[in-house]
Coordinates of C-alpha atoms and ligand atoms in Angstrom, one line a residue:
M205 CA 0.0 0.0 0.0
P206 CA 1.5 3.4 -1.0
Y207 CA 2.8 5.5 2.0
Q208 CA -0.1 7.5 3.4
V209 CA 0.7 10.7 5.3
L210 CA -0.1 10.3 9.0
A211 CA -2.7 13.0 8.9
R212 CA -4.7 11.0 6.4
K213 CA -3.9 7.6 7.9
W214 CA -4.9 8.7 11.3
R215 CA -8.1 10.6 10.5
P216 CA -10.6 9.6 13.2
Q217 CA -13.5 7.6 11.9
R218 CA -15.5 7.7 15.2
F219 CA -16.2 10.3 17.8
E220 CA -14.2 8.4 20.4
D221 CA -11.1 8.5 18.2
M222 CA -11.1 12.3 18.2
V223 CA -8.6 14.2 20.4
G224 CA -10.0 16.9 22.6
Q225 CA -13.2 18.6 21.6
E226 CA -14.9 16.8 24.4
V227 CA -17.8 19.3 24.9
I228 CA -18.7 19.2 21.2
L229 CA -18.6 15.4 21.0
R230 CA -20.9 15.2 24.0
M231 CA -23.4 17.7 22.6
L232 CA -23.5 15.9 19.2
T233 CA -23.7 12.4 20.8
N234 CA -26.6 13.5 23.0
A235 CA -28.5 15.1 20.1
L236 CA -28.0 12.1 17.9
T237 CA -29.1 9.7 20.6
Q238 CA -32.2 11.7 21.2
Q239 CA -32.7 12.1 17.5
R240 CA -32.7 15.9 17.8
L241 CA -31.2 16.7 14.4
H242 CA -30.7 20.1 13.0
H243 CA -30.6 20.8 9.3
A244 CA -27.4 23.0 9.4
Y245 CA -24.3 22.7 11.5
L246 CA -21.3 25.1 11.5
F247 CA -17.9 24.0 12.7
T248 CA -15.5 26.8 13.4
G249 CA -11.9 26.8 14.8
T250 CA -8.3 27.2 13.7
R251 CA -6.7 25.0 11.1
G252 CA -6.2 21.3 11.7
V253 CA -8.4 20.8 14.8
G254 CA -11.0 18.4 13.4
K255 CA -13.7 20.4 11.6
T256 CA -13.7 18.3 8.4
T257 CA -13.1 15.1 10.4
L258 CA -16.1 15.8 12.6
A259 CA -18.3 16.6 9.6
R260 CA -17.5 13.4 7.9
I261 CA -18.2 11.4 11.0
L262 CA -21.5 13.2 11.3
A263 CA -22.3 12.3 7.7
K264 CA -21.9 8.7 8.8
C265 CA -24.0 9.2 11.9
F266 CA -26.8 10.5 9.7
N267 CA -26.6 7.8 7.1
C268 CA -25.4 4.6 8.7
E269 CA -27.6 1.8 7.8
T270 CA -28.0 0.8 11.4
G271 CA -30.0 4.0 11.8
V272 CA -29.2 7.6 12.8
T273 CA -26.7 7.0 15.6
A274 CA -23.8 8.6 17.5
T275 CA -21.8 5.3 16.9
P276 CA -22.0 4.5 13.2
C277 CA -21.0 0.9 12.5
G278 CA -18.2 1.7 10.0
T279 CA -18.9 -1.6 8.3
C280 CA -22.1 -1.1 6.4
P281 CA -21.8 -0.2 2.7
T282 CA -22.8 3.4 3.4
C283 CA -20.3 3.9 6.2
Q284 CA -17.7 2.3 4.0
A285 CA -18.6 4.5 1.0
I286 CA -18.3 7.6 3.1
E287 CA -15.0 6.6 4.6
G288 CA -13.8 5.7 1.1
G289 CA -15.0 9.1 -0.3
Q290 CA -17.4 7.4 -2.7
F291 CA -20.7 8.2 -1.1
M292 CA -23.0 9.7 -3.8
D293 CA -25.0 11.8 -1.4
L294 CA -22.1 13.5 0.2
Y295 CA -21.3 16.7 -1.7
E296 CA -18.0 18.0 -0.3
V297 CA -17.1 21.4 -1.6
D298 CA -14.1 23.6 -0.8
A299 CA -15.6 27.1 -1.0
A300 CA -12.1 28.5 -1.4
S301 CA -11.9 27.1 -4.9
R302 CA -15.6 27.5 -5.8
T303 CA -16.6 30.9 -4.7
K304 CA -18.7 32.0 -7.7
V305 CA -22.5 32.0 -7.5
E306 CA -22.7 29.7 -10.6
D307 CA -20.9 27.1 -8.6
T308 CA -23.2 27.4 -5.7
R309 CA -26.3 27.3 -7.9
E310 CA -25.0 24.2 -9.7
L311 CA -24.3 22.6 -6.3
L312 CA -27.9 23.4 -5.1
D313 CA -29.5 22.6 -8.4
N314 CA -30.5 19.1 -7.6
I315 CA -31.2 19.7 -3.9
L316 CA -34.9 18.9 -4.3
Y317 CA -34.2 15.4 -5.6
P318 CA -34.2 12.7 -2.9
P319 CA -30.8 11.1 -2.0
T320 CA -29.8 8.2 -4.3
Q321 CA -27.9 6.1 -1.8
G322 CA -28.4 7.2 1.7
R323 CA -31.0 8.6 4.1
Y324 CA -29.8 12.2 3.9
K325 CA -28.0 14.3 1.3
I326 CA -25.1 15.9 3.0
Y327 CA -23.6 19.2 1.8
L328 CA -20.2 19.7 3.4
I329 CA -18.9 23.2 2.5
D330 CA -15.3 23.8 3.8
E331 CA -13.9 27.3 4.3
V332 CA -17.5 28.5 3.7
H333 CA -16.4 32.1 4.5
M334 CA -14.8 32.2 1.1
L335 CA -18.2 32.2 -0.8
S336 CA -19.1 35.4 -2.6
N337 CA -22.1 37.5 -1.3
H338 CA -24.2 36.2 -4.2
S339 CA -23.3 32.7 -3.3
F340 CA -24.3 33.4 0.3
N341 CA -27.7 34.7 -0.9
A342 CA -28.2 31.6 -3.1
L343 CA -27.3 29.4 -0.1
L344 CA -29.5 31.4 2.3
K345 CA -32.7 30.7 0.5
T346 CA -32.0 26.9 0.8
L347 CA -30.8 27.2 4.4
E348 CA -34.0 29.0 5.3
E349 CA -36.1 25.8 4.6
P350 CA -34.1 23.0 3.2
P351 CA -35.9 19.8 2.2
A352 CA -36.2 17.3 5.0
H353 CA -33.7 14.9 3.3
V354 CA -30.8 17.5 3.3
K355 CA -28.2 18.3 5.9
F356 CA -25.7 21.2 5.7
L357 CA -22.3 20.8 7.4
L358 CA -20.3 24.1 7.1
A359 CA -16.8 24.6 8.2
T360 CA -14.7 27.7 8.5
T361 CA -11.6 29.1 10.2
D362 CA -13.0 32.6 10.0
P363 CA -16.6 32.8 11.1
K364 CA -16.4 36.6 11.4
R365 CA -16.6 36.8 7.7
L366 CA -19.9 34.9 7.5
P367 CA -23.1 37.0 7.1
I368 CA -25.1 37.0 10.3
T369 CA -28.1 35.7 8.3
I370 CA -26.1 32.5 7.6
L371 CA -24.8 32.2 11.2
S372 CA -28.2 32.6 12.7
R373 CA -29.5 29.6 10.7
C374 CA -26.8 27.2 11.8
L375 CA -26.0 25.3 15.0
Q376 CA -22.5 26.5 15.8
F377 CA -19.8 24.4 17.3
H378 CA -16.4 26.1 18.0
L379 CA -13.5 23.6 18.0
R380 CA -10.7 24.5 20.3
R381 CA -7.0 24.4 19.7
I382 CA -5.6 21.1 20.8
T383 CA -3.4 21.5 23.9
P384 CA 0.3 20.6 23.7
E385 CA -0.3 17.8 26.3
Q386 CA -3.1 16.3 24.2
I387 CA -1.0 16.5 21.0
A388 CA 2.1 15.0 22.7
K389 CA 0.0 12.1 24.1
H390 CA -1.6 11.5 20.6
L391 CA 1.8 11.5 19.0
Q392 CA 3.1 9.1 21.6
H393 CA 0.1 6.8 20.8
I394 CA 0.8 7.0 17.1
C395 CA 4.5 6.3 17.6
S396 CA 3.9 3.2 19.8
T397 CA 1.2 1.9 17.4
E398 CA 3.5 2.5 14.4
N399 CA 6.5 1.0 16.3
I400 CA 8.5 4.2 16.0
S401 CA 10.9 4.8 18.9
S402 CA 10.6 8.3 20.2
E403 CA 11.8 10.4 23.2
Q404 CA 9.0 12.1 25.1
P405 CA 10.8 15.5 25.2
A406 CA 11.1 15.3 21.4
L407 CA 7.3 14.7 21.0
E408 CA 6.6 17.6 23.4
K409 CA 8.7 19.9 21.2
L410 CA 6.8 18.8 18.2
A411 CA 3.5 19.3 20.1
K412 CA 4.5 22.8 21.1
A413 CA 5.6 23.7 17.6
A414 CA 2.3 22.5 16.2
D415 CA 0.7 25.5 18.1
G416 CA -2.7 23.8 18.6
S417 CA -3.1 22.2 15.2
L418 CA -3.1 18.4 15.1
R419 CA -2.7 18.3 11.4
D420 CA 0.5 20.4 11.8
A421 CA 1.6 18.1 14.5
L422 CA 1.2 15.0 12.3
S423 CA 3.0 16.6 9.4
L424 CA 5.9 17.6 11.8
L425 CA 5.9 14.0 13.0
D426 CA 6.1 12.8 9.4
Q427 CA 9.1 15.1 8.9
A428 CA 10.7 14.0 12.2
I429 CA 10.3 10.3 11.2
A430 CA 11.9 10.9 7.8
Y431 CA 14.7 13.1 9.3
G432 CA 15.5 10.7 12.1
Q433 CA 15.2 7.5 10.0
G434 CA 12.5 6.1 12.1
C435 CA 13.8 7.2 15.6
I436 CA 12.8 10.5 17.1
T437 CA 15.3 12.1 19.4
Q438 CA 15.2 15.5 21.1
E439 CA 18.4 16.5 19.5
E440 CA 17.2 15.8 16.0
V441 CA 13.8 17.4 16.6
Q442 CA 15.6 20.5 17.9
T443 CA 17.7 20.7 14.7
L444 CA 14.6 20.0 12.6
L445 CA 12.6 22.8 14.3
G446 CA 15.6 25.1 14.5
C447 CA 15.0 25.5 18.2
V448 CA 17.5 25.1 21.1
A449 CA 17.3 23.3 24.4
Q450 CA 17.0 25.6 27.4
E451 CA 20.4 24.3 28.6
D452 CA 22.0 25.7 25.5
L453 CA 21.0 29.2 26.8
L454 CA 22.7 28.7 30.2
P455 CA 26.1 30.1 29.1
L456 CA 24.3 33.2 27.8
L457 CA 22.5 33.7 31.1
Q458 CA 25.7 33.0 33.1
A459 CA 27.4 35.8 31.2
L460 CA 24.4 38.1 31.8
A461 CA 24.4 37.3 35.5
Q462 CA 28.1 38.2 35.7
Q463 CA 27.7 41.1 33.3
K464 CA 30.5 39.8 31.2
G465 CA 30.1 41.2 27.7
N466 CA 32.8 39.1 26.0
E467 CA 31.4 35.8 27.3
L468 CA 28.0 36.9 26.3
F469 CA 29.1 37.6 22.7
Q470 CA 30.8 34.2 22.7
A471 CA 27.5 32.5 23.8
L472 CA 25.7 34.5 21.1
A473 CA 28.2 33.3 18.4
D474 CA 27.8 29.7 19.6
L475 CA 24.1 29.9 19.3
S476 CA 24.1 31.6 15.9
E477 CA 26.3 28.8 14.6
R478 CA 23.4 26.5 14.8
A479 CA 21.3 28.8 12.7
P480 CA 18.4 28.4 15.0
D481 CA 14.9 29.8 14.6
F482 CA 15.5 32.9 16.7
Q483 CA 11.8 33.3 17.5
S484 CA 11.7 30.0 19.2
V485 CA 15.1 30.7 20.9
L486 CA 13.6 33.9 22.3
E487 CA 10.6 31.9 23.5
E488 CA 12.9 29.5 25.3
L489 CA 14.7 32.4 26.9
I490 CA 11.4 33.9 28.1
T491 CA 10.4 30.4 29.5
L492 CA 13.7 30.3 31.2
F493 CA 13.2 33.7 32.9
H494 CA 9.8 32.4 34.0
R495 CA 11.4 29.3 35.5
L496 CA 14.1 31.4 37.2
A497 CA 11.5 33.7 38.7
I498 CA 9.6 30.7 40.1
M499 CA 12.8 29.2 41.5
Q500 CA 13.7 32.5 43.2
M501 CA 10.3 32.5 44.9
V502 CA 10.0 28.8 45.5
P503 CA 13.5 27.2 45.4
T504 CA 12.0 23.8 46.3
S505 CA 10.1 23.9 43.0
T506 CA 13.2 23.0 41.0
S507 CA 12.9 19.7 39.3
G508 CA 16.4 18.8 40.6
D509 CA 17.8 21.4 38.2
D510 CA 20.7 22.6 40.4
S511 CA 22.5 24.6 37.6
L512 CA 19.3 26.6 37.1
L513 CA 18.8 27.0 40.8
A514 CA 22.3 28.3 41.2
L515 CA 21.7 30.7 38.3
S516 CA 18.4 32.0 39.8
Q517 CA 20.3 33.1 42.8
Q518 CA 22.7 35.2 40.8
F519 CA 19.9 37.6 39.8
T520 CA 17.6 39.7 41.9
P521 CA 13.8 39.2 41.4
E522 CA 13.6 42.7 39.9
D523 CA 16.3 41.7 37.4
I524 CA 14.3 38.7 36.3
Q525 CA 11.1 40.6 36.0
I526 CA 12.6 43.3 33.9
Y527 CA 14.6 40.8 31.8
Y528 CA 11.4 38.9 31.2
Q529 CA 9.7 42.1 30.0
I530 CA 12.7 43.0 27.7
A531 CA 12.7 39.5 26.2
L532 CA 8.9 39.7 25.6
L533 CA 9.3 43.1 23.9
G534 CA 12.1 41.6 21.9
R535 CA 9.9 38.8 20.7
R536 CA 7.2 41.2 19.8
D537 CA 9.6 43.4 17.9
L538 CA 11.5 40.6 16.2
P539 CA 9.5 40.7 13.0
L540 CA 10.4 44.4 12.7
A541 CA 14.2 43.7 12.9
P542 CA 16.2 43.5 9.6
S543 CA 16.9 39.9 10.5
P544 CA 15.7 37.6 13.3
Q545 CA 19.3 37.1 14.3
Q546 CA 19.9 40.9 14.6
G547 CA 16.6 41.2 16.5
F548 CA 17.6 38.5 18.9
E549 CA 21.1 39.9 19.5
M550 CA 19.7 43.4 20.1
T551 CA 17.4 42.0 22.7
V552 CA 20.2 40.2 24.4
L553 CA 22.3 43.4 24.3
R554 CA 19.4 45.3 25.8
L555 CA 19.4 42.7 28.6
L556 CA 23.1 43.4 29.2
A557 CA 22.9 47.1 28.9
F558 CA 20.0 47.3 31.3
K559 CA 20.9 46.6 34.9
P560 CA 17.5 47.0 36.6
S561 CA 18.7 47.3 40.1
A562 CA 20.6 50.5 39.0
V563 CA 17.3 52.0 38.2
S564 CA 15.1 51.6 41.2
T565 CA 15.5 49.9 44.5
E566 CA 11.9 50.5 45.5
K567 CA 11.5 46.7 46.1
T568 CA 7.9 47.0 47.1
S569 CA 6.4 49.5 44.7
P570 CA 5.3 47.9 41.5
K571 CA 6.5 50.7 39.3
P572 CA 9.8 52.5 39.9
T573 CA 8.4 55.6 41.7
V574 CA 11.4 57.6 42.3
K575 CA 10.9 59.8 45.4
P576 CA 11.4 63.4 44.3
A577 CA 15.0 63.4 45.5
P578 CA 16.4 66.4 47.4
H579 CA 18.6 68.4 45.1
P580 CA 22.0 66.5 45.0
T581 CA 24.4 68.1 47.4
P582 CA 27.0 70.3 45.6
E583 CA 29.8 67.9 46.5
I584 CA 27.9 64.9 45.0
V585 CA 27.2 66.9 41.9
N586 CA 30.9 67.8 41.7
K587 CA 32.0 64.3 42.4
V588 CA 29.8 62.8 39.7
A589 CA 30.5 65.7 37.4
T590 CA 34.3 65.2 37.6
H591 CA 33.7 61.8 36.1
S592 CA 31.6 63.2 33.3
S593 CA 30.4 66.1 31.3
P594 CA 30.7 69.8 32.1
A595 CA 28.7 71.4 34.9
P596 CA 26.0 73.2 32.9
A597 CA 24.2 69.9 32.0
I598 CA 24.1 69.2 35.8
V599 CA 22.2 72.4 36.5
A600 CA 19.7 71.4 33.8
N601 CA 19.9 67.9 35.0
T602 CA 18.6 68.7 38.5
D603 CA 15.5 70.0 36.7
W604 CA 15.4 66.8 34.8
R605 CA 15.7 64.9 38.0
D606 CA 12.8 66.8 39.5
L607 CA 10.8 66.5 36.4
L608 CA 11.3 62.7 35.9
P609 CA 9.1 61.4 38.7
K610 CA 6.3 63.7 37.7
L611 CA 6.1 62.1 34.2
E612 CA 4.9 58.9 35.8
L613 CA 6.8 56.8 33.4
T614 CA 7.2 53.1 34.2
G615 CA 9.2 50.0 33.0
M616 CA 11.6 50.5 30.1
A617 CA 10.4 54.0 29.3
Y618 CA 11.3 55.1 32.8
A619 CA 14.6 53.3 32.6
L620 CA 15.6 55.0 29.4
A621 CA 14.6 58.4 30.7
A622 CA 16.4 57.8 34.0
N623 CA 19.6 57.1 32.0
C624 CA 19.4 60.4 30.1
T625 CA 20.3 64.0 31.0
L626 CA 18.5 67.1 29.8
V627 CA 20.4 69.0 27.2
K628 CA 17.7 71.5 26.2
L629 CA 14.2 72.4 27.1
T630 CA 12.5 75.0 24.8
E631 CA 8.9 75.9 24.1
H632 CA 8.1 72.7 22.2
N633 CA 11.3 70.8 22.2
V634 CA 13.1 68.6 24.7
E635 CA 16.5 67.3 23.9
L636 CA 18.0 64.5 26.0
A637 CA 21.4 63.0 25.9
L638 CA 22.1 59.2 26.3
S639 CA 25.5 57.6 26.8
A640 CA 26.3 55.5 23.7
H641 CA 26.7 52.3 25.7
H642 CA 23.0 52.6 26.7
E643 CA 22.0 52.8 23.0
P644 CA 20.5 49.3 23.0
M645 CA 17.8 50.6 25.3
L646 CA 16.8 53.3 22.8
N647 CA 13.8 52.5 20.6
Q648 CA 11.1 54.5 18.9
K649 CA 8.3 53.2 21.1
L650 CA 10.0 54.2 24.3
K651 CA 10.8 57.6 22.9
E652 CA 7.2 58.1 22.0
R653 CA 6.1 57.2 25.5
I654 CA 8.5 59.7 27.0
A655 CA 7.4 62.4 24.6
E656 CA 3.7 61.7 25.4
A657 CA 4.5 61.9 29.1
L658 CA 6.3 65.2 28.7
S659 CA 3.5 66.6 26.5
R660 CA 0.9 65.5 29.1
H661 CA 2.8 66.9 32.0
L662 CA 3.8 70.2 30.3
D663 CA 0.3 70.4 28.8
K664 CA 1.6 71.0 25.2
T665 CA 3.0 69.0 22.3
I666 CA 6.6 68.2 22.9
Q667 CA 9.0 67.1 20.2
L668 CA 11.6 64.8 21.9
D669 CA 15.1 64.2 20.6
I670 CA 17.6 61.9 22.2
S671 CA 21.2 62.3 21.1
L672 CA 24.0 59.8 21.8
T673 CA 27.2 60.9 23.5
A674 CA 30.4 59.1 24.2
E675 CA 30.6 60.7 27.6
E676 CA 29.4 59.3 30.9
L677 CA 26.5 61.4 32.0
P678 CA 25.3 62.4 35.5
T679 CA 21.9 60.9 34.9
P680 CA 19.2 60.5 37.5
A681 CA 19.9 56.8 37.6
K682 CA 23.6 57.5 38.1
L683 CA 23.0 60.1 40.8
Q684 CA 20.6 57.8 42.6
Q685 CA 23.1 55.0 42.5
H686 CA 25.8 57.3 43.8
E687 CA 23.6 58.5 46.6
Q688 CA 22.8 54.9 47.5
K689 CA 26.4 54.2 47.7
E690 CA 27.0 57.2 49.9
Q691 CA 24.0 56.3 52.1
L692 CA 25.4 52.7 52.4
A693 CA 28.8 54.0 53.3
A694 CA 27.4 56.3 55.9
A695 CA 25.2 53.6 57.3
A696 CA 28.1 51.2 57.5
K697 CA 30.2 53.8 59.3
T698 CA 27.5 54.4 61.9
I699 CA 27.1 50.7 62.5
M700 CA 30.9 50.2 62.8
Q701 CA 31.1 53.0 65.3
D702 CA 28.2 51.6 67.4
P703 CA 29.8 50.6 70.8
K704 CA 27.7 47.4 71.0
V705 CA 28.8 46.3 67.5
K706 CA 32.4 47.2 68.4
Q707 CA 32.1 44.9 71.4
L708 CA 30.7 42.0 69.4
V709 CA 33.3 42.4 66.7
E710 CA 36.1 42.2 69.4
M711 CA 34.5 39.5 71.5
Y712 CA 33.8 37.1 68.5
D713 CA 36.5 38.4 66.2
A714 CA 33.5 39.0 63.8
A715 CA 33.2 41.3 60.8
V716 CA 30.2 43.4 59.7
E717 CA 28.9 42.2 56.3
V718 CA 28.5 45.6 54.7
S719 CA 26.6 44.2 51.6
L720 CA 23.8 43.1 53.8
I721 CA 23.1 46.6 55.0
N722 CA 20.3 48.1 52.9
Ligands
ATP1273 N1 -9.4 16.6 17.1 C1 -8.7 15.8 16.3 N2 -8.5 14.5 16.7 C2 -7.8 13.6 16.0 N3 -7.2 14.0 14.8 C3 -7.3 15.2 14.4 C4 -8.1 16.2 15.1 N4 -8.1 17.3 14.4 C5 -7.3 17.1 13.3 N5 -6.8 15.9 13.3 C6 -5.9 15.3 12.4 O1 -5.6 16.3 11.4 C7 -6.1 15.9 10.1 C8 -6.8 17.2 9.6 O2 -7.9 17.4 10.4 P1 -9.2 18.2 9.8 O3 -9.2 18.1 8.3 O4 -10.4 17.7 10.5 O5 -8.8 19.6 10.2 P2 -9.7 20.9 9.9 O6 -10.1 21.5 11.3 O7 -10.8 20.7 9.0 O8 -8.5 21.8 9.3 P3 -8.7 23.0 8.2 O9 -9.3 24.1 8.8 O10 -7.3 23.2 7.8 O11 -9.5 22.4 7.1 C9 -7.0 14.8 10.4 O12 -7.0 13.9 9.3 C10 -6.5 14.1 11.6 O13 -5.5 13.2 11.3
MG1274 MG1 -11.1 21.2 7.0
ZN1275 ZN1 -22.8 2.0 9.2

């Protein structure tokens, strides 16, 4: 027998062979058992979830020679004819290829004649949303009051494009996406029945890549069988799908945790060598940040993954939250990048460039509300200034530092603004300066958010420019970091001078752990 693709070979012939769709199967089974039949059914849902499969089973339920039943025998000549695609009274039409009204009229021409072979004439119209308006009108008349011996089974992936007049005349059933777990289990079942050895994680990857469609899952399985010569391993599926295992991303996260740019670049180069699908790599990275966040909160939740647990302790919870956001934004913006690789690399560089704990230490407040800081003392201003640009920007910068909290910016927009200094503020223009090494944070969306916030606060339309400079700038983030260091040093000094602490240190030859003071 010629090779049959799995999707064809494993098309369910009975309700009980279907995967998922439990609610719909129950409704149809009850209706058939109680002989409560409607004349028009509409199956909606994304591609490859069982619409056509269900319609064909229903055609058997209506016509099986054992009677109208939810469990057609599958052996009578009618069931056999339907399964073999030779049933005379089953008119299967793909509306995508027959949209014209002439086609529809021709289809409905002999609707009045009784069925030649079966109990009912079945009109199965797939992708019904593709019909032209005239076709819909021609269909509508018949749908209004079809002859008793006719059943309409309509299927579409896009019900919104159906006229309400058609929708209102059908019994609608929305088929859900199949969950990755259900798909993986079904693939497992197929592999064991077909005697194909497979690794569970490999099937789970295929199931996830199928994104809810069982047909897609089965064609991926076909590919994986061909690629792996009959044995399906995680390694080969990863290569096939162009995805990477989470452990392949650990070197990158290690470098990020230690803020080691060179090592990060090396990790990026190693990844790129595999020419992966960068969209799915980003998804793995996002999933990893999610796992790290859980591990930070519930260390016992680790599935014995010590390397990941150790890694989770090298970041603060704020870091992981912000990195998660940056990676999500990176995935969203990936299609806009000149290439997926560049989009991925820019996202990773943004992770490196952005050290959240430098921005706000307000551990409790959900958004980085920066207290309107007192004007920085002249010596701090001088100290920071000596490492950076000339004094005038500082003066302007103290206004910027006052202004910033009033803009009520959050997340990345706040972070970008906090790493800028104010260069110029005129009637309708604001110019900010950003150190070049923070360039990865700069993007159009964030600029627009800052401009909106300025316009809202200053109650006029503000044009915002952000220029890059090679200099280090005394930004609000930098000043705040500096102050924190000063405060920390002052606190440590006070503690060290405390007579009791002095006594403890002498008595137990102890030392004060300064990093724990905060
Ligand atoms: N719920 C399901 N249970 C078992 N197999 C399924 C299911 N959905 C799809 N399949 C498998 O995928 C193949 C295609 O399914 P089907 O033609 O019913 O999808 P569809 O929803 O009509 O897709 P499309 O919208 O692309 O026409 C089937 O032959 C079957 O092998
Ligand atoms: Mg279909
Ligand atoms: Zn039968």
